[in-house]
C-alpha atoms as one frame of an Amber mdcrd trajectory, in Angstrom:
protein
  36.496 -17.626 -17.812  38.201 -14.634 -17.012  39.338 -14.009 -20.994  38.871
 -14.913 -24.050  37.303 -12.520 -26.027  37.211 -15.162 -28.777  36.186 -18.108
 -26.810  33.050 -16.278 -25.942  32.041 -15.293 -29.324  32.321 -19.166 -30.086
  30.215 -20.001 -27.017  27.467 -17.833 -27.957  27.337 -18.713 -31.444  26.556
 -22.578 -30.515  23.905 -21.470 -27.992  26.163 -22.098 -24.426  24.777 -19.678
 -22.708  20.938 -20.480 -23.013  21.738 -23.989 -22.461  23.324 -22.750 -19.037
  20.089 -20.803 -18.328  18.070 -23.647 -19.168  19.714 -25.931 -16.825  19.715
 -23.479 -14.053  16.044 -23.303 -14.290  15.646 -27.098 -14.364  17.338 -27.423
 -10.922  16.363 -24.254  -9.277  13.049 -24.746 -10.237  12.387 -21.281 -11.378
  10.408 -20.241 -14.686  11.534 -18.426 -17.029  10.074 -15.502 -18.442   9.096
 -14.749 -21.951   8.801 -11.419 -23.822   5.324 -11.427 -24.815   4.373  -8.646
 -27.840   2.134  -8.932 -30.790   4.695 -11.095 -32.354   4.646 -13.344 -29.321
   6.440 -16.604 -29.897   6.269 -16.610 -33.402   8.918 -13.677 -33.902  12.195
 -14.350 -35.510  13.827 -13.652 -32.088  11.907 -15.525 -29.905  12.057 -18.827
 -31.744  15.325 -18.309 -32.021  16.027 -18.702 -28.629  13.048 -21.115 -28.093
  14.895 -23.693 -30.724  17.922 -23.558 -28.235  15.933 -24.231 -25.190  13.038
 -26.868 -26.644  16.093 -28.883 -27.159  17.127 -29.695 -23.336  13.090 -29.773
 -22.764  12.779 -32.409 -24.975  15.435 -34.643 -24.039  13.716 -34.192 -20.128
  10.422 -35.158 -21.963  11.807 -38.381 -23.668  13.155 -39.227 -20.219   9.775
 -38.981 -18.603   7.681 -40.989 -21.025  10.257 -43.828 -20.091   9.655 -43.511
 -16.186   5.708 -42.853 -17.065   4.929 -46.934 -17.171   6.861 -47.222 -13.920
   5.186 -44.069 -12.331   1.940 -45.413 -13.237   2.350 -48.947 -12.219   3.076
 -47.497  -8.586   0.029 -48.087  -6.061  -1.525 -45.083  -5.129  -1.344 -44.036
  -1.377  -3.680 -42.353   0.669  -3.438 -38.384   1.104  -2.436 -36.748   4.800
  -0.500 -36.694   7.589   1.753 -39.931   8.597   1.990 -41.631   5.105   4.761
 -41.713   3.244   5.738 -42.997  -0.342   6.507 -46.317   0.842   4.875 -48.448
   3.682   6.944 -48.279   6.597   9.202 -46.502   5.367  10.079 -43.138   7.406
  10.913 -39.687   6.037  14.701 -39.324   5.670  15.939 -35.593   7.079  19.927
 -36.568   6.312  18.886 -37.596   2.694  16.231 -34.488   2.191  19.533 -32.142
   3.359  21.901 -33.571   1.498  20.344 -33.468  -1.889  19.260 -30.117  -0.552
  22.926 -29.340  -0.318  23.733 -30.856  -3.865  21.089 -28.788  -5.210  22.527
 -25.361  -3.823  26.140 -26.558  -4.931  25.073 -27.337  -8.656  23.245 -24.165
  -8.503  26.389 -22.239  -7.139  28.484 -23.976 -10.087  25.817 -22.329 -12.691
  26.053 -18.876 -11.223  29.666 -18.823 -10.994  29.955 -19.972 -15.328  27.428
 -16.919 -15.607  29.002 -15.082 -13.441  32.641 -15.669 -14.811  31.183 -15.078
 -18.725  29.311 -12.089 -17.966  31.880 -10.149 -15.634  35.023 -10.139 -18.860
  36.901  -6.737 -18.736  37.859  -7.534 -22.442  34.391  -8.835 -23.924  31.182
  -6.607 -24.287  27.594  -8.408 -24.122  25.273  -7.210 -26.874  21.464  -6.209
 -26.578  21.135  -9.773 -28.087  22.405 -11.774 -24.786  20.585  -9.129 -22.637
  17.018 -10.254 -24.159  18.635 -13.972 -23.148  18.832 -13.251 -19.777  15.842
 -11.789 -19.365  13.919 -14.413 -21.275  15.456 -17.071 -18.774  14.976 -18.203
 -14.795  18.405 -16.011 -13.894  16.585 -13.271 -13.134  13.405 -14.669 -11.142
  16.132 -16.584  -9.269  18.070 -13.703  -8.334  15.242 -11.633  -7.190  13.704
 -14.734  -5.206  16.939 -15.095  -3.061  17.590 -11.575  -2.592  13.846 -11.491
  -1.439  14.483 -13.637   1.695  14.897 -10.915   3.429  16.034 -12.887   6.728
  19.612 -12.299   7.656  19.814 -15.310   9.586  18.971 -18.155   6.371  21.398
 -15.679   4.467  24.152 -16.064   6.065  23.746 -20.088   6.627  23.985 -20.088
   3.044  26.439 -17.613   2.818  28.621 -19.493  -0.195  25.741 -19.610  -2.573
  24.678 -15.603  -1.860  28.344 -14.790  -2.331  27.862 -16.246  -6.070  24.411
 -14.255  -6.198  25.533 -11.349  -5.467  28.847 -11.654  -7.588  26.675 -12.353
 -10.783  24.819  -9.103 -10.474  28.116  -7.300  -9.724  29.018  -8.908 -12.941
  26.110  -7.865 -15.005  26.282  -4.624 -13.823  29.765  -4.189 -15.031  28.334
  -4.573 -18.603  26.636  -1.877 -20.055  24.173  -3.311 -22.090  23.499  -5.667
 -19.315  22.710  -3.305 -16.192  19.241  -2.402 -17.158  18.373  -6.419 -16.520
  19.337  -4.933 -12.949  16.379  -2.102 -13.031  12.663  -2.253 -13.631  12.158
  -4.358 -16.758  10.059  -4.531 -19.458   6.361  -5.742 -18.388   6.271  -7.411
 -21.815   8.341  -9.965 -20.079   6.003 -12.752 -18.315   5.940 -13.510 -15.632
   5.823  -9.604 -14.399   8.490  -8.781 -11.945   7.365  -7.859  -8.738  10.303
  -5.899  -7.559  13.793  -4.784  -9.628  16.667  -6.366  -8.488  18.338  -2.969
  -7.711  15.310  -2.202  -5.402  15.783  -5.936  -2.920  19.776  -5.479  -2.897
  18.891  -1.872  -1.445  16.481  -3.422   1.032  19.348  -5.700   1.562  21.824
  -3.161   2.544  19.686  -1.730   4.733  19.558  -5.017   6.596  23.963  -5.146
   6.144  23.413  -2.039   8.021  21.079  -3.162  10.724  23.475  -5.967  11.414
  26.486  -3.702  11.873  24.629  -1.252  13.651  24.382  -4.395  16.175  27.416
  -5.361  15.812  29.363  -2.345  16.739  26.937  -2.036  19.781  27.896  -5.576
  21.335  30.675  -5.231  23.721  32.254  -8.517  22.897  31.002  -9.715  19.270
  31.936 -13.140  18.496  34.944 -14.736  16.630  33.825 -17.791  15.663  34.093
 -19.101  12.001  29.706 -18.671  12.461  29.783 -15.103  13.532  32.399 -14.382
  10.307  29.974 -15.720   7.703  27.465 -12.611   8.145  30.228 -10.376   8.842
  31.166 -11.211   4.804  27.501 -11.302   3.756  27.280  -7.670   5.160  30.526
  -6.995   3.338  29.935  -8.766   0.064  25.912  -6.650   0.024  27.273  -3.202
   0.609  29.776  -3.863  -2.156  27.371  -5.204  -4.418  24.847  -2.214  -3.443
  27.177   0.586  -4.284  28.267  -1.214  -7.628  25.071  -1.561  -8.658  23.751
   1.825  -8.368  26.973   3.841  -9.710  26.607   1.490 -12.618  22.791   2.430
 -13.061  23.705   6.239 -12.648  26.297   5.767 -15.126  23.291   4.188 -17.410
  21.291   6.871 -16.894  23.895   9.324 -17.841  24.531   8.046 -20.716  21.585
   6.952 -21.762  20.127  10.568 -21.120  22.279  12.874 -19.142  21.366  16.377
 -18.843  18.391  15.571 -21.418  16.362  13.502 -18.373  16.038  16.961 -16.372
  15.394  18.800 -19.202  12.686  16.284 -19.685  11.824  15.560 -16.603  11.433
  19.644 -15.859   9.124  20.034 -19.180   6.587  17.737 -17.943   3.526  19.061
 -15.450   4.235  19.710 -11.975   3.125  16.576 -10.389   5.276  14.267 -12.252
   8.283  16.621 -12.633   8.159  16.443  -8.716   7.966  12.841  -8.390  10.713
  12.405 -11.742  13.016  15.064  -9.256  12.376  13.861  -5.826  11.045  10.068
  -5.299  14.325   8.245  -5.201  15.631  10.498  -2.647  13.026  10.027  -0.460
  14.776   7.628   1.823  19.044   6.950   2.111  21.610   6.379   4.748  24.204
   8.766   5.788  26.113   9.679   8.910  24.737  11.966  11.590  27.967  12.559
  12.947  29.394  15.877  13.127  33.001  15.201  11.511  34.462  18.844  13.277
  33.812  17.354  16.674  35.673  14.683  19.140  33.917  13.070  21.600  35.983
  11.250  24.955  35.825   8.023  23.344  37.589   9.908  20.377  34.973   9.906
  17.984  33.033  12.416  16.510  30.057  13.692  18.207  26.356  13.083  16.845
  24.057  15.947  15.442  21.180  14.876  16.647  18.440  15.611  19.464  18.121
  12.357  21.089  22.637  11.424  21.242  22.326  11.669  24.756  19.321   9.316
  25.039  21.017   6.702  22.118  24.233   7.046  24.458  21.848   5.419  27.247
  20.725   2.679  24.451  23.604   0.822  23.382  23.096  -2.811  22.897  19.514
  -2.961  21.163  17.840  -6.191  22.157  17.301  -8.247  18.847  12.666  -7.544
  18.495  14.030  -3.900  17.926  16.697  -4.251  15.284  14.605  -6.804  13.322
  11.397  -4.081  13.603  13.797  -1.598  12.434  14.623  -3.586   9.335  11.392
  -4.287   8.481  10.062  -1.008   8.535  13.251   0.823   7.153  12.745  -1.381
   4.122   8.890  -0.150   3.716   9.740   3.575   4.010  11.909   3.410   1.176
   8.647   3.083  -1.524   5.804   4.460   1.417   6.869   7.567   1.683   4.875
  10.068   0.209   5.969  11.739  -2.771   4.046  14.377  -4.264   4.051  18.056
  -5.030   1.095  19.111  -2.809   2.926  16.718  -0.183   5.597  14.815   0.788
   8.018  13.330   3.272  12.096  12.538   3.117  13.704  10.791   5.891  17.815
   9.904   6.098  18.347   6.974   8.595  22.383   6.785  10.363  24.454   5.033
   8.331  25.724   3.212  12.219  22.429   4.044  14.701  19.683   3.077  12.576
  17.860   4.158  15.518  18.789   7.558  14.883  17.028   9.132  11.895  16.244
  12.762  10.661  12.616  13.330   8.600  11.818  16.374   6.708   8.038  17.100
   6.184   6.982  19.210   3.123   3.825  21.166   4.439   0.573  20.151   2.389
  -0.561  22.397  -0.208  -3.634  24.968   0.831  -2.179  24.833   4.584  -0.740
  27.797   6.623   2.374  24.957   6.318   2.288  24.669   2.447   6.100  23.591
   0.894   7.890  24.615   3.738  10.607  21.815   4.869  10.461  20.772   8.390
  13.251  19.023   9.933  12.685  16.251  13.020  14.599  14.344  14.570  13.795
  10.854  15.778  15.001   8.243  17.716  13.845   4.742  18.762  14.683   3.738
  21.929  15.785  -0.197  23.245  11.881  -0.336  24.368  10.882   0.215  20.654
   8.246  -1.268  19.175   6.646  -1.862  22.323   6.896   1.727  23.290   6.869
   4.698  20.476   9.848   6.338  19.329  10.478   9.842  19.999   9.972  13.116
  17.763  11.247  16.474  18.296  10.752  19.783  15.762  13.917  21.183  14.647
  12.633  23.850  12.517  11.528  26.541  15.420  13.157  29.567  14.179  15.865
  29.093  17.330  12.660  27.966  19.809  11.104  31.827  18.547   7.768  30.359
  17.054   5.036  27.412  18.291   4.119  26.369  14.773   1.051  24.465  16.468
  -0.842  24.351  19.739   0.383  20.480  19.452   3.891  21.839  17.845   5.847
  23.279  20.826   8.590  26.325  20.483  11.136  23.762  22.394  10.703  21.238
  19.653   8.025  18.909  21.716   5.452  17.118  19.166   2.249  16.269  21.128
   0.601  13.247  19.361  -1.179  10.288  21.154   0.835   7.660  18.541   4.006
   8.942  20.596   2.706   9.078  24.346   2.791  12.732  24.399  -0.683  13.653
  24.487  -3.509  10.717  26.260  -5.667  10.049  23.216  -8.169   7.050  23.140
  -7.167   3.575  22.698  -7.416   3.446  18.963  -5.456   6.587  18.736  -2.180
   5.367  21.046   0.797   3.677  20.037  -0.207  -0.246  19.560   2.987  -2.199
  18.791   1.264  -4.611  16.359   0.002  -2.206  14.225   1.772   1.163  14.141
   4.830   2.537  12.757   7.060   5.498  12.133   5.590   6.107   8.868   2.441
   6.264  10.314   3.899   9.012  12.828   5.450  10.990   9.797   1.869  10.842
   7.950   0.051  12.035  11.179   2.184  14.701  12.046   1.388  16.271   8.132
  -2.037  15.562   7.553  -3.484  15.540  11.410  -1.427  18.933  13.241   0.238
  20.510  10.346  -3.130  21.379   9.169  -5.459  24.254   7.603  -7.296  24.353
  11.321  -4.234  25.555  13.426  -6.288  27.768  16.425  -8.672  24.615  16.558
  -5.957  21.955  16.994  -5.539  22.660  20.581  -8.148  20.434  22.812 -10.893
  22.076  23.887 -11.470  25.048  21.299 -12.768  23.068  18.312 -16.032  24.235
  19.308 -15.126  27.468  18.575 -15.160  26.540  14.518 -17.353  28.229  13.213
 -17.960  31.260  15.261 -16.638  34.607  14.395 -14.332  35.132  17.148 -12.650
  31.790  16.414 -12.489  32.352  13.748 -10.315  35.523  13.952  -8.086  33.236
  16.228  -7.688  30.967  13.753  -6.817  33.515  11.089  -4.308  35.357  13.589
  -2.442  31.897  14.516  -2.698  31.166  10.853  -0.809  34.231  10.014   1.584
  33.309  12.415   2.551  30.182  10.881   2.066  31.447   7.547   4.756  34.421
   8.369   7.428  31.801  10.113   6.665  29.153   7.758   8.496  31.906   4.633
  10.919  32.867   7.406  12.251  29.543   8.492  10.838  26.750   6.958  11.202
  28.557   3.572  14.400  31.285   3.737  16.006  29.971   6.277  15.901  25.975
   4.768  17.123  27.503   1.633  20.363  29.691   3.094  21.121  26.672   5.268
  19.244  23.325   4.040  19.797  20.297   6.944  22.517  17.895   6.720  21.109
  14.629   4.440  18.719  16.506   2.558  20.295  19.524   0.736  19.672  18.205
  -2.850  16.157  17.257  -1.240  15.624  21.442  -0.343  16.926  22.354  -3.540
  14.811  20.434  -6.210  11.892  20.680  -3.794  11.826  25.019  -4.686  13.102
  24.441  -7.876  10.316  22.520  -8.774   7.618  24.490  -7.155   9.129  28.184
  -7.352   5.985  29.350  -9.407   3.334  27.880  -7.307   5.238  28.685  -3.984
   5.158  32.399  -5.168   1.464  32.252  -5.769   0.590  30.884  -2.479   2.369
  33.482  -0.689   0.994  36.281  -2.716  -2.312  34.906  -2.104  -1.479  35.167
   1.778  -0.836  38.761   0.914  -4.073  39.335  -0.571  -5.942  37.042   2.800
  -3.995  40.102   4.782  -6.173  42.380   3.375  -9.010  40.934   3.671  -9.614
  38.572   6.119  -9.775  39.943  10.602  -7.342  38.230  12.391  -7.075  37.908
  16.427  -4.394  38.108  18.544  -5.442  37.342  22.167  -6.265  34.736  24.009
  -4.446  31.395  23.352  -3.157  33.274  20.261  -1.136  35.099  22.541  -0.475
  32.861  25.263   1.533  30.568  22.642   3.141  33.146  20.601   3.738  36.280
  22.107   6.346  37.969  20.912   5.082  37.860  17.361   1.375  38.730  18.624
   3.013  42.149  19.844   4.624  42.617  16.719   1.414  42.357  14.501  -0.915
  43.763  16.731   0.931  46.999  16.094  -1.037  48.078  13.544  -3.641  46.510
  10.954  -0.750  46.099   8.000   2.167  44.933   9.778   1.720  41.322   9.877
   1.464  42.306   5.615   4.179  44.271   5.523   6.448  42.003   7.390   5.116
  38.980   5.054   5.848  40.807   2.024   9.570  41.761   3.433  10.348  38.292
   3.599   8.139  37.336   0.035  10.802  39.646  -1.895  13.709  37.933  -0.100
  12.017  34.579  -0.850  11.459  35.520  -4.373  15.243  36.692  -4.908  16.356
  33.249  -3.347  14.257  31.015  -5.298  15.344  33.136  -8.947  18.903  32.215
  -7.868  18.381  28.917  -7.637  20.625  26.446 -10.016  18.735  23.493 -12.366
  19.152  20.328 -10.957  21.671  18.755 -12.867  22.925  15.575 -10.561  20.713
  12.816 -11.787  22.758  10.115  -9.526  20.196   9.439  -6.962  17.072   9.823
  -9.543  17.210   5.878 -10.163  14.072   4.569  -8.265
């Protein structure tokens, strides 16, 4: 049903298509949902469409009273384990599997009518046949099988996801269909747990896991079996990237430049999250395109390369771990103004990832962008996966007694400091998110001086607290330099639109943190000795020079701060805004 402009028209007018729908959720089994308002049933609209499906409904119901007097004549068996319908008569697998198999082909038949209606080049659906679809089982049923979420069922039934996912390629080549693809309406009953955009993004993170694997096998297989996920991988990227250009292209039109201008007129905790949450989490490629490696590709930008060099082959607990949690972080992440955390996983290595913490409001840290870089190794999850800090000013600063110059990240979730048993890595139970979340809210804290072990009795007392305020000011002074400035002039690979909404956004209240740093220079005693010293040095020489340089040197950098974040542009690429 590739044309036909007028054949359609003619279809729709006798009620074909929610006869299809129907029908699809008498064998699938799925309910449909219904729009449910003040006007419930009893609007024009929805007995409209309820006319065209009581019909099929009642011809099923008519068939049932018939079987009732048979049904009822049956004698009733006991309940439990090892009795079946029939007296001595065994459970059939070959029968159960093939009218398992008939089921999945009449299904497949469905989907591809829909799927051939919906996806015409010539014909244009109205708002009319969206409120069909979503008032039908074609929905629920696409979100249930793209909820599986195991690669290995998938790709057995590789056929029948081939038809799924051409459907919603086909609805999302319709634009008054693709919003069926986003969140819907909660009017519509049952509520949808997740928007089909959101599982076939989960899903292409699992296409990528797969090839990830598959590249890293030294002789993959050629079998006919080993071809059928090979397609599925294929057929989901495809679908992925169709589906959200054609939602960007919604949202364009729909609202264009008017969704920043009202997503930057709203208060600063929802502009943020209107701004920033769907780029929280994405793919990309960490390699650096100007290099060549021996093997002739291009060399990766990224701490661990070396170490992931040592890794190839990733035993199968790993990747499937991976997948799991890769498909949490997307919605887990933290997203907020006073704090929040971005992370961009390789597009081949999804071992390999980069994560960019936002430092928390009312913290020596507050919304500067720190880069690490992360890597889990072929032991992963039963040993943690490795951090390193990328944002040390070119190894010139130790952000944190537990923050290293040389990048190291001491943290008993990733081995590198002995903490007790509750606090270590447990494979069960933890995960890189919760290493993201403990590296912002446990080091990268108000109480720098007093994260190092041992001196936390010194809160409190007026010479640690002197410390505290002189390794504050450190941080505070690096944190504008580097984590501010220097993220700005040269934001990391992955996450420049990230950098550049995140100080758009905030300019005003980044501005009046710093000035009130100024104003905690002039009043509050700060030490430089000690362990003050023995971490940072070369900066505890500079300030101890006299009582305003640490203030004059922080107000340098505020007016070069302040001149960078006036010249930023307003956001005005709202592709990767679709949550």
């Amino acid at each position: 049903m590739s044309g036909g402009l007028e054949l359609r028209e003619k279809a729709l007018a006798c009620g074909l298509l929610p006869r299809i729908l129907e029908r699809l959720s008498v064998i699938s089994g799925e309910k449909p949902r219904v729009y449910e308002d003040q006007g419930g049933a009893d609007s024009p609209q929805a007995k409209e469409v309820k006319d065209v499906k009581d019909e099929p409904q009642a011809q099923e119901a008519d068939q049932a009273k018939k079987e009732e007097p048979k049904k009822n004549t049956e004698k009733k068996k006991r309940k439990g384990v090892g009795y079946s319908s029939k007296q001595g008569q065994a459970f059939d697998v070959v029968a159960y599997l093939e009218n398992a198999k008939q089921r999945n082909e009449q299904i497949k038949t469905l989907i591809d009518i829909c799927s051939g209606f919906l996806g015409s080049s010539e014909w244009r659906a109205t708002d009319e046949v969206a409120h069909v679809i979503m008032e039908s089982a074609l929905l629920p049923l696409l979100e249930q099988a793209f909820r599986n979420g195991s690669w290995l069922d998938m790709a057995k039934a590789a056929e029948v996801y081939a038809s799924y996912l051409a459907l919603a390629r086909s609805i999302a080549s319709q634009p008054k269909l693709v919003q069926c693809l986003a969140k819907i309406d909660p009017k519509y009953k049952p509520p949808q747990r997740d928007p089909i955009q959101k599982l076939l993004r989960d899903l292409h993170g699992l296409a990528n896991i797969f090839w990830s694997c598959l590249k890293q096998q030294e002789k993959p297989e050629q079998s006919e079996g080993a071809e059928r996920p090979e397609r599925l991988a294929k057929d989901v990227t495809r679908t992925h990237e169709d589906v959200h250009a054609a939602l960007a292209q919604h949202s364009r039109d729909e609202a264009g430049d008017g969704f920043v201008e009202n997503a930057l007129s709203l208060p600063l905790e929802q502009q943020y999250r209107a701004l920033l949450e769907g780029l929280r989490f994405d793919y990309m490629s960490m390699r650096d395109p100007g290099s060549t490696s021996s093997n002739g590709t291009s060399d990766y930008v990224h701490q661990y390369k070396a170490l992931a060099a040592q890794n190839e082959g990733p035993p199968a607990t790993k990747m499937i771990r991976l997948a799991q949690e890769l498909a949490d972080l997307s919605n887990a992440l933290p997203c907020e103004h006073t704090n929040s955390i971005f992370v961009r996983v390789d597009k081949q290595r999804v071992d390999m990832m980069k994560a960019l913490i936002m430092g928390s409001s009312n913290t020596p840290y507050a919304h500067g962008c720190y880069e690490f870089d992360i890597f889990c190794d072929n032991k992963y999850p039963n040993e943690s996966p490795k951090a390193t800090l990328m944002t040390t000013g070119g190894a010139s600063v130790r952000f944190n007694p537990n923050l290293y110059a040389c990048g190291k990240v001491c943290l008993s979730l990733l081995g590198t400091w002995r903490g007790s048993a509750t606090e270590n890595w447990d494979p069960k139970l933890s995960t890189i998110l919760q290493v993201l979340v403990s590296v912002q809210a446990i080091i990268m804290s108000e109480d720098v001086y007093f994260n190092e072990p041992g001196f936390e009795n010194e809160a409190g007392t007026v010479e640690g607290e002197k410390k505290n305020e002189g390794y504050s000011n450190i941080v505070r002074y690096a944190n504008v330099k580097f984590a501010m400035l220097g993220q700005l002039k040269n934001p990391p690979r992955g996450f420049e639109s990230v950098v550049q909404r995140h100080f758009y956004v905030k300019k005003y209240e980044v501005i009046k943190e710093v000035k009130h740093w100024l104003e905690l220079a002039s009043k509050n005693e700060a030490g430089y000795t000690g362990l003050v010293n023995d971490h940072n040095d070369s900066w505890c020489s500079q300030f101890k020079q006299s009582k305003t340089r640490y203030k004059d040197m922080l107000e340098e950098q505020f007016k070069l701060l302040e001149d960078a974040l006036n010249k930023l542009d307003r956001p005005k690429d709202i592709t990767n805004l679709i949550t």
